mmCIF file of C-alpha atoms in Angstrom:
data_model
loop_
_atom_site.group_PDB
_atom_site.id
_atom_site.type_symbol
_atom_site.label_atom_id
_atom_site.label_comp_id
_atom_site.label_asym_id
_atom_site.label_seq_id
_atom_site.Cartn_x
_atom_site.Cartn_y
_atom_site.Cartn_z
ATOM 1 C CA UNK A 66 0.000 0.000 0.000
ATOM 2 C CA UNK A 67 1.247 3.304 -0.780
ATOM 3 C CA UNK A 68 -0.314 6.516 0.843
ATOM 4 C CA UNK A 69 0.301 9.901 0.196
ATOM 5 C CA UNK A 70 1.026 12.192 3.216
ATOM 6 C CA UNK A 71 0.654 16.147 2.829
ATOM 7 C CA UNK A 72 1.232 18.241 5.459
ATOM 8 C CA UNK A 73 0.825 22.110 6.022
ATOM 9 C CA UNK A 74 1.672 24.166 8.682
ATOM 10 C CA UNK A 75 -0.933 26.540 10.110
ATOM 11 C CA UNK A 76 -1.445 30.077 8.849
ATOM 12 C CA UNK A 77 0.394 33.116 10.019
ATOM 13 C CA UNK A 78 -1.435 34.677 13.393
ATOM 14 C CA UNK A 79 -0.524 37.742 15.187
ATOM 15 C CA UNK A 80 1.343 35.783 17.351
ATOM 16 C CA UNK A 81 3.954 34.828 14.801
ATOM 17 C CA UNK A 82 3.942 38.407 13.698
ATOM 18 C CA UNK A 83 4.729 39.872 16.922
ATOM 19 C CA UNK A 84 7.264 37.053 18.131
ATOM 20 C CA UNK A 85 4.898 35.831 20.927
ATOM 21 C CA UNK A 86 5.314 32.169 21.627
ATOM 22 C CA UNK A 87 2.046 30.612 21.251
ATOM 23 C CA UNK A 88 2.586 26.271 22.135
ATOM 24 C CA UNK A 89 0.196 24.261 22.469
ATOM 25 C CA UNK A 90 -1.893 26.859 25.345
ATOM 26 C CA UNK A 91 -2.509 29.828 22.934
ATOM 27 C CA UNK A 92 -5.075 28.857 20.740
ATOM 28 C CA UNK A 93 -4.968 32.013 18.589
ATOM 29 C CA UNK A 94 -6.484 32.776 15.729
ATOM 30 C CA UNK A 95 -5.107 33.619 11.976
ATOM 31 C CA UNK A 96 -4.625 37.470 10.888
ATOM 32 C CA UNK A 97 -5.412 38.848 7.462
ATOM 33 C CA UNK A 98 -2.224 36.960 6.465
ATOM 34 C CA UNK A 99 -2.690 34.048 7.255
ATOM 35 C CA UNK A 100 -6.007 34.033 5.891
ATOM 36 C CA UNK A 101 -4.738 35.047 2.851
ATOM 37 C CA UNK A 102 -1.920 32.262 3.012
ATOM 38 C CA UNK A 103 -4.988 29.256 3.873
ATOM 39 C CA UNK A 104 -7.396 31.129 0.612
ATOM 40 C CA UNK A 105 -3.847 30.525 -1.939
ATOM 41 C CA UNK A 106 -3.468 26.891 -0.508
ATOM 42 C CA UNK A 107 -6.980 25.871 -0.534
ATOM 43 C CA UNK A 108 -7.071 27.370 -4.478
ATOM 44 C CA UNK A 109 -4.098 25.624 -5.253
ATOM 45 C CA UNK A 110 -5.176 22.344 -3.406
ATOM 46 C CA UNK A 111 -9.111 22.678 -3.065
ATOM 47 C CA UNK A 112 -9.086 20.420 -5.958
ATOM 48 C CA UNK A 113 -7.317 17.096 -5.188
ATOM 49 C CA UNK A 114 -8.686 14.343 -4.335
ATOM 50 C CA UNK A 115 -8.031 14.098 -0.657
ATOM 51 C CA UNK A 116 -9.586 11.230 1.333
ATOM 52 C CA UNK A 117 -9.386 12.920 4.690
ATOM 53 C CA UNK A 118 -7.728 15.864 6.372
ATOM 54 C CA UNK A 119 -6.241 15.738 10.001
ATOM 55 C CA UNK A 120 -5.875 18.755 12.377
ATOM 56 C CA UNK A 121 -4.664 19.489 15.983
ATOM 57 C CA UNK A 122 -6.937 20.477 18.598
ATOM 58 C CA UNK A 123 -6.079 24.668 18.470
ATOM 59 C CA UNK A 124 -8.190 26.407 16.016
ATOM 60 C CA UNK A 125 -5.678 27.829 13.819
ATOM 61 C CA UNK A 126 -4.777 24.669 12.112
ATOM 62 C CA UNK A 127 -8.552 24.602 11.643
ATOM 63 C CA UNK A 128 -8.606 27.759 10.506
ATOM 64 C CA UNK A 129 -6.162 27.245 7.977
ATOM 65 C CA UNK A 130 -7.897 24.645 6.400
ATOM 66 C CA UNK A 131 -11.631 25.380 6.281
ATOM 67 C CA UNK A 132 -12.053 25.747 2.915
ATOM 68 C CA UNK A 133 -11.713 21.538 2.494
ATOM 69 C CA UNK A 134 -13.899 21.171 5.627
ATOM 70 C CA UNK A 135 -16.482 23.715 3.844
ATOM 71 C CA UNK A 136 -16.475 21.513 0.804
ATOM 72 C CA UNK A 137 -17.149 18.539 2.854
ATOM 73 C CA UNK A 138 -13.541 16.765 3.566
ATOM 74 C CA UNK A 139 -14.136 14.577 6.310
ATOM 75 C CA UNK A 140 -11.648 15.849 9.403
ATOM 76 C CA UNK A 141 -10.498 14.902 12.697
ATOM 77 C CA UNK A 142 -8.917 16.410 15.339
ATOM 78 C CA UNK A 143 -6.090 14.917 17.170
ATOM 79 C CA UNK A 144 -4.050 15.943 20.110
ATOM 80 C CA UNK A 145 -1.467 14.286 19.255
ATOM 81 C CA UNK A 146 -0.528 16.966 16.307
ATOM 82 C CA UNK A 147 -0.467 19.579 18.591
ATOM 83 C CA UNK A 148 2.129 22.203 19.004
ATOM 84 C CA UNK A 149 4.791 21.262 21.647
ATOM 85 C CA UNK A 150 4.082 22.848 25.132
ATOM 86 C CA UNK A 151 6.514 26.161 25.621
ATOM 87 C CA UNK A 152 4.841 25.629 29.151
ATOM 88 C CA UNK A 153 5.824 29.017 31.123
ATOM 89 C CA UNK A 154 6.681 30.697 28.568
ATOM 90 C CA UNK A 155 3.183 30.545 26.384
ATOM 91 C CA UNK A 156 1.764 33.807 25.654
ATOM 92 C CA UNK A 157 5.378 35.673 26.176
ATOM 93 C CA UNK A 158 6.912 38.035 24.018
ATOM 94 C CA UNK A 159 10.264 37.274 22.644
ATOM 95 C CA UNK A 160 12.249 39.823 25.078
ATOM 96 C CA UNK A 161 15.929 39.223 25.667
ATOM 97 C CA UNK A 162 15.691 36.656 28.689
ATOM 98 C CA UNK A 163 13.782 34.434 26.627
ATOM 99 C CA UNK A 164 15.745 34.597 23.387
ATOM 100 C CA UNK A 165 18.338 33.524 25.673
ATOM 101 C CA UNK A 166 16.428 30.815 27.436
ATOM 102 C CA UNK A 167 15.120 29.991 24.106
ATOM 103 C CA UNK A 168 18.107 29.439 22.147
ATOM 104 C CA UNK A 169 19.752 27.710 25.249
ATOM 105 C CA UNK A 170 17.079 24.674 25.227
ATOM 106 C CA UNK A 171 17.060 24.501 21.246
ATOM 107 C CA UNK A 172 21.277 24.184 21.852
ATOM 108 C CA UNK A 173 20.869 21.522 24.551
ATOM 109 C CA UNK A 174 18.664 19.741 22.281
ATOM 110 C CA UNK A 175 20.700 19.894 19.273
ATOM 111 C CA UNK A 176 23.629 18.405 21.741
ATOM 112 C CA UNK A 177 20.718 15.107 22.033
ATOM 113 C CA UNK A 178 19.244 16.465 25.646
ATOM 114 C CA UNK A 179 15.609 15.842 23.542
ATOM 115 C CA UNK A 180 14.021 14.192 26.910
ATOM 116 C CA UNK A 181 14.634 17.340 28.929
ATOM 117 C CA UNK A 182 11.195 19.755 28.870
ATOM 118 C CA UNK A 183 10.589 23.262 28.887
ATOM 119 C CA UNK A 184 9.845 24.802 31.941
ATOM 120 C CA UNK A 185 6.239 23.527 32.549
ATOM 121 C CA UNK A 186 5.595 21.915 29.528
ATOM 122 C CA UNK A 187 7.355 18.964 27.416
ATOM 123 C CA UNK A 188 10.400 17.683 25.397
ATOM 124 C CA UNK A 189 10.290 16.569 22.035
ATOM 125 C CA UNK A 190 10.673 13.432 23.118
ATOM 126 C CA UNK A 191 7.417 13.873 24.851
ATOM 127 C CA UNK A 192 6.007 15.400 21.362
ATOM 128 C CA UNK A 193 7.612 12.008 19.828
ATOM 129 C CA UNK A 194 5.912 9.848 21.578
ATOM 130 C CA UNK A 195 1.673 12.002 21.234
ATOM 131 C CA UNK A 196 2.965 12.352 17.999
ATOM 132 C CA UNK A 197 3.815 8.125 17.435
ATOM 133 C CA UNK A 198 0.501 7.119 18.770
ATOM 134 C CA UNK A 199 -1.400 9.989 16.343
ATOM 135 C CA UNK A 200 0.379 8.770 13.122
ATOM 136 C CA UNK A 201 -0.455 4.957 14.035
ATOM 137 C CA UNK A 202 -3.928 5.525 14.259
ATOM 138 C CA UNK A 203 -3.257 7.778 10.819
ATOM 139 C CA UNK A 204 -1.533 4.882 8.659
ATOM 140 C CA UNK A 205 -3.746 2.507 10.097
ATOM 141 C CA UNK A 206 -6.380 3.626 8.167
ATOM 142 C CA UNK A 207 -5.868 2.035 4.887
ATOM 143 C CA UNK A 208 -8.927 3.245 2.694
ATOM 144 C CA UNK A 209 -7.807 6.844 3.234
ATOM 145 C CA UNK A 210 -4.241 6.733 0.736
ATOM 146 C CA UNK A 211 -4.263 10.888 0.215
ATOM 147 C CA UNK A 212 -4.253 12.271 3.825
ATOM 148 C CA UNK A 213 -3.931 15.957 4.271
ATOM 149 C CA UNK A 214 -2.205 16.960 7.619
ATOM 150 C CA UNK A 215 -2.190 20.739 9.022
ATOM 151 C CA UNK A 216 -0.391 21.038 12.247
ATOM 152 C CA UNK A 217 2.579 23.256 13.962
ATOM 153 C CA UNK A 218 6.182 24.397 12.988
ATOM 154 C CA UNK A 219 7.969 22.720 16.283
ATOM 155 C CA UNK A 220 5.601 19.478 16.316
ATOM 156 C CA UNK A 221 6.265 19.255 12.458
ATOM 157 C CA UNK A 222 10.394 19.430 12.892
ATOM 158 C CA UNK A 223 9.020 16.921 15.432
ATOM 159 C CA UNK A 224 7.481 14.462 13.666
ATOM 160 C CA UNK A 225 9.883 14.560 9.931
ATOM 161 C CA UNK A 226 12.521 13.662 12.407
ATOM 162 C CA UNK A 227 11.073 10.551 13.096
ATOM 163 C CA UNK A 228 9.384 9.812 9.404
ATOM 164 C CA UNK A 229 12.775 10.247 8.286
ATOM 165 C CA UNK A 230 15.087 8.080 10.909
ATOM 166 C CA UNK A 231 16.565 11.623 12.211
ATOM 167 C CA UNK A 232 17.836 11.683 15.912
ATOM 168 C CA UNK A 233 15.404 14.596 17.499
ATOM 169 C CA UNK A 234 18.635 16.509 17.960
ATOM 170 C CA UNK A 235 18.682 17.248 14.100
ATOM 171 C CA UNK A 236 14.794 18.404 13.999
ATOM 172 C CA UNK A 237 15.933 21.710 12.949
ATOM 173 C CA UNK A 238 17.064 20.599 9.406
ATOM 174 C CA UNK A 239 13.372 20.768 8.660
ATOM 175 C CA UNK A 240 12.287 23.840 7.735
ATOM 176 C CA UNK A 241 9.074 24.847 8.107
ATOM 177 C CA UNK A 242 6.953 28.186 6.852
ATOM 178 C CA UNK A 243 3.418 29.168 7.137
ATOM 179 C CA UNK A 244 1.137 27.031 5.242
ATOM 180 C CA UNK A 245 4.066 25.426 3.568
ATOM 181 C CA UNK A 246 3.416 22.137 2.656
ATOM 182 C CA UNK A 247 5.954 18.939 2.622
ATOM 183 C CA UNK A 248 4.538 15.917 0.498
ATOM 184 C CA UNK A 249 5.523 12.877 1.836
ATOM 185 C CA UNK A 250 4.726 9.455 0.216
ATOM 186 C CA UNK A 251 4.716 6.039 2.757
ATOM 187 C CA UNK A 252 4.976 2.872 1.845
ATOM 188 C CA UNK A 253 5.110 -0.466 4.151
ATOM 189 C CA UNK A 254 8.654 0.050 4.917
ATOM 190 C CA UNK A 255 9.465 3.403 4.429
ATOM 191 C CA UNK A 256 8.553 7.211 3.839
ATOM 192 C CA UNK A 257 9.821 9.155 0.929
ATOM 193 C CA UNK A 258 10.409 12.691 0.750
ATOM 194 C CA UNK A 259 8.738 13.815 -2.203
ATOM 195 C CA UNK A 260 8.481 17.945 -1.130
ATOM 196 C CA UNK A 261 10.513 20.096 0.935
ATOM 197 C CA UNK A 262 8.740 22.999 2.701
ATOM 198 C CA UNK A 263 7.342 24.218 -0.943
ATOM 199 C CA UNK A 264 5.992 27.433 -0.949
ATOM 200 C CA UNK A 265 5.270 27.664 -4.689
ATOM 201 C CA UNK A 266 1.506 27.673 -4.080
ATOM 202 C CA UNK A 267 1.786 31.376 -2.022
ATOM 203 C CA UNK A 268 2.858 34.874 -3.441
ATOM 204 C CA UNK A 269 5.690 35.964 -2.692
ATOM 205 C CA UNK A 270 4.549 38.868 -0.812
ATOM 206 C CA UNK A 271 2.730 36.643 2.004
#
């Protein structure tokens, strides 16, 4: 069996725009822009044939793809794909203590410390594990072979890691923007990258 894997991340929100961490406890909406980024993906995308689309539970992955739940796309939510927790730091603006807290636990995990969590929330080991137990219950599903994925920039580093046989500590080789999408196709025994954060589908001015 063969089954096609898209996934997106979530539109811009004023969150992203402001450099306010948002995790999985600020369930924020989109801005203008990133309602503009989900209307160029749905027009490039409304089109194909997509047996079912899977979201997190915060509403701006829902957001971002309402336009195939509109049209009738059967969905589900799943906690699994939610964002990692940024635990004490949710809803804090990028000031010059947490850059530096910040960067220190993205360094510590890059050095393989991927078990040790944020203040109050988790570790991407944590994520791994949600994130195993969500993508089971995904490839178990055998009818659906075109599954459409919207989730978060961390979780998605996340989760490629592990698709692709990646330590955690190398997560950030994944690059991730805005509604983005990485095409991923899965067979029995392996997953095959097929594309790479391509943005082709959005103007260049969002």
């Amino acid at each position: 069996m063969v089954k096609d894997i898209y996934i997106v991340r979530h539109g811009q929100t004023d969150y992203n725009l402001r450099g306010i961490v948002q995790g999985s406890g600020v369930d924020a909406s989109l801005n203008d822009n990133g309602r503009k980024q989900a209307e160029e993906f749905f027009k490039a995308y409304g089109g194909f044939p997509f047996d079912k689309l899977y979201i997190s539970n915060l509403k701006r992955t829902q957001e971002s793809v309402q336009g195939f739940i509109d049209k009738g796309l059967s969905y589900e939510k799943l906690s699994g794909l939610n964002e990692i927790s940024w635990g004490t730091r949710e809803g804090q603006p990028f000031t010059p203590e947490e850059n530096k807290y910040y960067y220190a636990m993205l360094e510590r995990w890059k050095q393989g410390e991927t078990s040790l969590p944020v203040e109050g929330g988790e570790s991407p080991d944590q994520v791994a594990m949600r994130q195993l137990d969500a993508m089971k219950y995904i490839m178990s599903k055998q009818e659906e072979r075109k599954v459409l994925i919207c989730m978060h920039g961390r979780a998605m580093r996340i989760l490629l890691a592990q698709l692709f046989n990646y330590p955690l500590s190398d997560m950030d080789i994944f690059e991730h923007s805005n509604l983005a999408l990485y095409h991923i196709r899965a067979t029995k025994n392996m997953f095959q990258l097929v594309k790479y954060n391509d943005r082709g589908h959005l103007s260049a001015s969002i």
